[in-house]
Amino acid sequence: DTVALTLDPSVNGTLTTPASYARRDFDPTDPETYTYGNTNTVYDALGESHTIGYYFIKQGEDNTWEIKITVDGETTNANGDPFIEEDTNVTFDSEGNISGTYVGYSPYAVANPTQLSITGWDPTDAFAELEIHLGASTQYALTSSDTFSQNGFAAGELQGVSFDDNGFLIASYTNQQTAVLGQIALAAFDNVDGLTPAGDTAWVASSDSGAANVGKPNTGTFGSIQGGALEESNVDLTEELVALIE
């Protein structure tokens, strides 16, 4: 999944209580405990939808934002562990470009940025990993916002099939997805008049026709496929009827 953020560094980032100046515990239902947050939909291996939440808490004035992840409103997985490590932070440079995602605060125990990913979110697979990419995120003096994209989809049922002009058999599903099921092969002969009739509309190769040269539609000398079309008769029906009477 990909999240592209624009975070506003000018917002109040203290999130403190007047009595102790200690930051309040994160609560996704309480906007006072985070600076910016949003939710979107992801899908597990069975096509069931889940709501993923991502929340950012500004850390002082050093271009650092702590990130929290929730799934279906929960902050921990079935084992009681947070979906990402505590004190996971996103940092930006002085020009507002993302520097990376780190665990802990500078100086970091691990100098290199880490790839954000969560496990325990998919009830069908406890070890399924969901990667979260923040590569296009920025920090500018604009209202905080984000765009979200993911490559999962809900479960769907077969809605119909069709052929395209390349001969691909394409299945369409009720979840707006498509899948290629196969492709029609075409055959060319050196002498089509030498083919031997095999009944109905079937013909077989012979020594006069030469062996079949099999290929794909729209390649070489092969033509295209027109799906959903019915070829009309290529003979003069009047002449054929007269011939029958005679």
Coordinates of C-alpha atoms in Angstrom, one line a residue:
D1 CA 0.0 0.0 0.0
T2 CA 1.2 3.5 -0.8
V3 CA 0.4 6.6 1.3
A4 CA 1.6 10.0 0.0
L5 CA 1.3 12.7 2.7
T6 CA 1.7 16.4 3.0
L7 CA 2.2 17.3 6.7
D8 CA 1.9 20.8 8.1
P9 CA 4.9 21.6 10.4
S10 CA 3.2 24.8 11.6
V11 CA 0.5 22.9 13.6
N12 CA 0.7 22.8 17.4
G13 CA 2.7 19.7 18.1
T14 CA 2.8 19.7 21.9
L15 CA -0.3 17.6 22.7
T16 CA 0.3 18.0 26.4
T17 CA -1.9 18.1 29.5
P18 CA -1.7 21.3 31.5
A19 CA -1.0 19.5 34.8
S20 CA 2.1 17.4 33.9
Y21 CA 3.1 18.4 30.4
A22 CA 3.2 14.6 29.6
R23 CA 1.8 13.6 26.3
R24 CA -1.6 11.8 26.5
D25 CA -1.8 8.2 25.4
F26 CA -2.6 7.7 21.8
D27 CA -6.3 7.0 21.2
P28 CA -7.5 6.8 17.6
T29 CA -11.0 7.9 18.7
D30 CA -9.6 11.1 20.3
P31 CA -8.2 13.6 17.8
E32 CA -6.6 15.4 20.7
T33 CA -4.0 12.6 21.0
Y34 CA -2.6 12.9 17.4
T35 CA -1.8 15.7 15.0
Y36 CA -3.1 14.1 11.8
G37 CA -4.8 10.8 10.9
N38 CA -6.9 9.1 8.3
T39 CA -8.3 5.6 7.5
N40 CA -8.7 3.6 4.3
T41 CA -9.7 0.1 3.1
V42 CA -7.4 -2.9 2.5
Y43 CA -8.3 -6.5 1.6
D44 CA -7.0 -9.8 3.0
A45 CA -6.3 -13.0 1.1
L46 CA -10.0 -13.9 1.0
G47 CA -11.1 -10.5 -0.3
E48 CA -12.5 -9.4 3.1
S49 CA -12.2 -5.7 3.7
H50 CA -10.3 -4.2 6.7
T51 CA -9.9 -0.6 7.7
I52 CA -6.3 0.6 8.2
G53 CA -5.7 3.8 10.1
Y54 CA -2.5 5.8 10.1
Y55 CA -1.9 8.6 12.6
F56 CA 0.9 11.1 12.9
I57 CA 2.0 12.8 16.1
K58 CA 4.3 15.8 15.7
Q59 CA 7.5 15.6 17.9
G60 CA 8.5 19.1 18.8
E61 CA 10.3 21.2 16.1
D62 CA 12.8 18.7 14.7
N63 CA 10.8 17.7 11.6
T64 CA 9.9 14.3 13.3
W65 CA 6.5 12.7 13.4
E66 CA 5.7 9.5 15.4
I67 CA 3.4 7.2 13.4
K68 CA 0.7 4.9 14.8
I69 CA -1.1 2.2 12.8
T70 CA -4.6 0.7 13.6
V71 CA -6.5 -2.1 11.9
D72 CA -10.2 -2.2 12.2
G73 CA -10.0 0.3 15.0
E74 CA -7.6 -1.8 17.1
T75 CA -4.1 -0.6 18.0
T76 CA -2.7 -4.1 18.7
N77 CA -2.9 -7.5 16.9
A78 CA -4.3 -10.8 18.3
N79 CA -1.2 -11.3 20.4
G80 CA -1.5 -7.9 22.0
D81 CA 1.5 -6.4 20.1
P82 CA 1.3 -3.0 18.4
F83 CA 1.1 -3.3 14.6
I84 CA 4.4 -1.3 14.3
E85 CA 7.1 -0.9 16.9
E86 CA 6.6 1.8 19.5
D87 CA 8.4 5.1 18.8
T88 CA 8.5 4.6 15.1
N89 CA 9.1 8.0 13.6
V90 CA 9.0 9.6 10.1
T91 CA 11.6 12.4 9.6
F92 CA 11.9 15.1 7.0
D93 CA 14.9 17.3 5.9
S94 CA 15.0 21.1 6.0
E95 CA 13.5 21.3 2.5
G96 CA 10.4 19.2 3.5
N97 CA 11.4 16.0 1.8
I98 CA 11.1 12.7 3.6
S99 CA 14.4 11.4 5.1
G100 CA 13.1 8.0 6.2
T101 CA 11.3 6.0 8.8
Y102 CA 13.3 5.2 12.0
V103 CA 12.7 3.3 15.2
G104 CA 13.5 5.5 18.2
Y105 CA 14.9 9.0 18.3
S106 CA 18.2 10.5 17.1
P107 CA 20.8 9.2 17.5
Y108 CA 19.1 6.0 16.2
A109 CA 20.2 2.6 17.4
V110 CA 19.9 1.5 13.7
A111 CA 21.2 4.3 11.4
N112 CA 19.5 3.1 8.2
P113 CA 15.8 3.8 7.6
T114 CA 13.4 0.9 8.1
Q115 CA 10.6 -0.3 5.8
L116 CA 7.2 0.1 7.4
S117 CA 5.3 -3.1 7.4
I118 CA 2.7 -4.7 9.7
T119 CA 1.7 -8.3 10.4
G120 CA -1.2 -9.8 12.3
W121 CA -3.7 -7.8 10.4
D122 CA -5.0 -10.6 8.2
P123 CA -7.1 -13.2 10.1
T124 CA -6.6 -15.8 7.3
D125 CA -2.8 -15.6 7.6
A126 CA -1.1 -14.5 10.9
F127 CA 2.2 -14.0 9.1
A128 CA 0.9 -12.0 6.1
E129 CA 3.0 -8.8 5.7
L130 CA 1.5 -5.5 4.6
E131 CA 4.1 -3.0 3.5
I132 CA 3.4 0.7 3.8
H133 CA 5.3 3.0 1.5
L134 CA 5.6 6.7 2.4
G135 CA 8.2 7.6 -0.3
A136 CA 6.3 10.6 -1.8
S137 CA 5.5 12.2 1.5
T138 CA 6.5 15.8 2.2
Q139 CA 6.4 18.4 5.0
Y140 CA 5.2 21.8 3.9
A141 CA 3.3 24.7 5.4
L142 CA 0.1 23.4 3.9
T143 CA -3.0 21.8 5.4
S144 CA -2.1 18.2 6.2
S145 CA -3.6 15.7 3.6
D146 CA -2.8 12.4 2.0
T147 CA -3.5 10.2 -1.0
F148 CA -3.8 6.4 -0.6
S149 CA -3.5 3.6 -3.1
Q150 CA -3.5 -0.2 -2.6
N151 CA -3.5 -3.2 -5.0
G152 CA -6.0 -5.5 -3.1
F153 CA -9.6 -6.1 -4.1
A154 CA -12.8 -7.6 -2.7
A155 CA -13.9 -11.1 -3.6
G156 CA -15.9 -11.2 -6.8
E157 CA -18.0 -13.6 -8.9
L158 CA -17.6 -14.3 -12.6
Q159 CA -19.8 -11.9 -14.5
G160 CA -18.9 -12.7 -18.2
V161 CA -16.2 -13.6 -20.7
S162 CA -15.2 -11.9 -24.0
F163 CA -12.4 -12.0 -26.6
D164 CA -10.3 -9.1 -27.6
D165 CA -8.7 -8.5 -31.0
N166 CA -5.6 -10.4 -29.9
G167 CA -7.6 -13.5 -29.2
F168 CA -7.3 -13.3 -25.4
L169 CA -10.2 -14.8 -23.5
I170 CA -10.9 -12.3 -20.7
A171 CA -13.0 -13.0 -17.7
S172 CA -14.8 -10.1 -16.0
Y173 CA -15.8 -10.2 -12.3
T174 CA -18.3 -8.3 -10.2
N175 CA -15.5 -6.6 -8.2
Q176 CA -14.4 -4.8 -11.4
Q177 CA -11.4 -7.1 -11.9
T178 CA -10.4 -8.9 -15.1
A179 CA -8.3 -11.9 -15.7
V180 CA -6.9 -13.5 -18.9
L181 CA -7.9 -17.1 -19.1
G182 CA -6.3 -18.1 -22.4
Q183 CA -5.6 -17.1 -26.0
I184 CA -6.9 -18.4 -29.4
A185 CA -4.3 -19.8 -31.7
L186 CA -4.5 -19.3 -35.5
A187 CA -3.2 -21.6 -38.2
A188 CA -2.0 -20.8 -41.7
F189 CA -1.4 -23.3 -44.6
D190 CA 0.6 -23.0 -47.8
N191 CA -2.4 -24.2 -49.8
V192 CA -5.7 -23.8 -48.0
D193 CA -7.5 -25.4 -51.0
G194 CA -5.6 -28.6 -50.2
L195 CA -7.3 -29.0 -46.8
T196 CA -9.4 -32.2 -46.4
P197 CA -13.0 -31.7 -45.2
A198 CA -13.7 -33.6 -41.9
G199 CA -17.4 -33.0 -41.6
D200 CA -19.5 -30.0 -40.5
T201 CA -17.1 -27.0 -40.6
A202 CA -13.9 -29.0 -39.7
W203 CA -10.9 -29.4 -42.0
V204 CA -7.7 -31.3 -41.5
A205 CA -4.2 -30.8 -43.0
S206 CA -3.2 -33.0 -45.9
S207 CA -0.1 -33.5 -48.0
D208 CA -1.6 -31.0 -50.5
S209 CA -2.2 -28.2 -47.9
G210 CA 1.1 -28.6 -46.1
A211 CA 1.6 -28.6 -42.3
A212 CA -0.1 -26.0 -40.1
N213 CA 1.9 -22.9 -39.3
V214 CA 0.4 -21.9 -35.9
G215 CA 0.7 -18.4 -34.4
K216 CA -0.9 -15.7 -32.4
P217 CA -3.5 -13.2 -33.7
N218 CA -2.1 -9.9 -34.9
T219 CA 1.4 -11.3 -35.4
G220 CA 3.2 -11.9 -38.7
T221 CA 0.6 -12.5 -41.4
F222 CA -2.1 -13.6 -39.0
G223 CA -5.2 -11.4 -38.7
S224 CA -7.1 -10.3 -35.6
I225 CA -10.0 -11.7 -33.7
Q226 CA -13.4 -10.1 -33.6
G227 CA -15.2 -11.3 -30.5
G228 CA -19.0 -11.5 -30.4
A229 CA -19.4 -11.5 -34.2
L230 CA -21.2 -14.1 -36.3
E231 CA -19.9 -14.7 -39.8
E232 CA -22.6 -14.5 -42.4
S233 CA -22.9 -16.9 -45.4
N234 CA -20.2 -16.4 -48.0
V235 CA -22.3 -17.9 -50.9
D236 CA -25.2 -16.6 -53.0
L237 CA -28.3 -18.1 -51.4
T238 CA -30.4 -17.7 -54.5
E239 CA -27.9 -19.6 -56.6
E240 CA -27.7 -22.4 -54.0
L241 CA -31.6 -22.7 -53.9
V242 CA -31.8 -22.9 -57.6
A243 CA -29.1 -25.6 -57.7
L244 CA -31.1 -27.7 -55.2
I245 CA -34.2 -27.5 -57.3
E246 CA -32.3 -28.5 -60.4

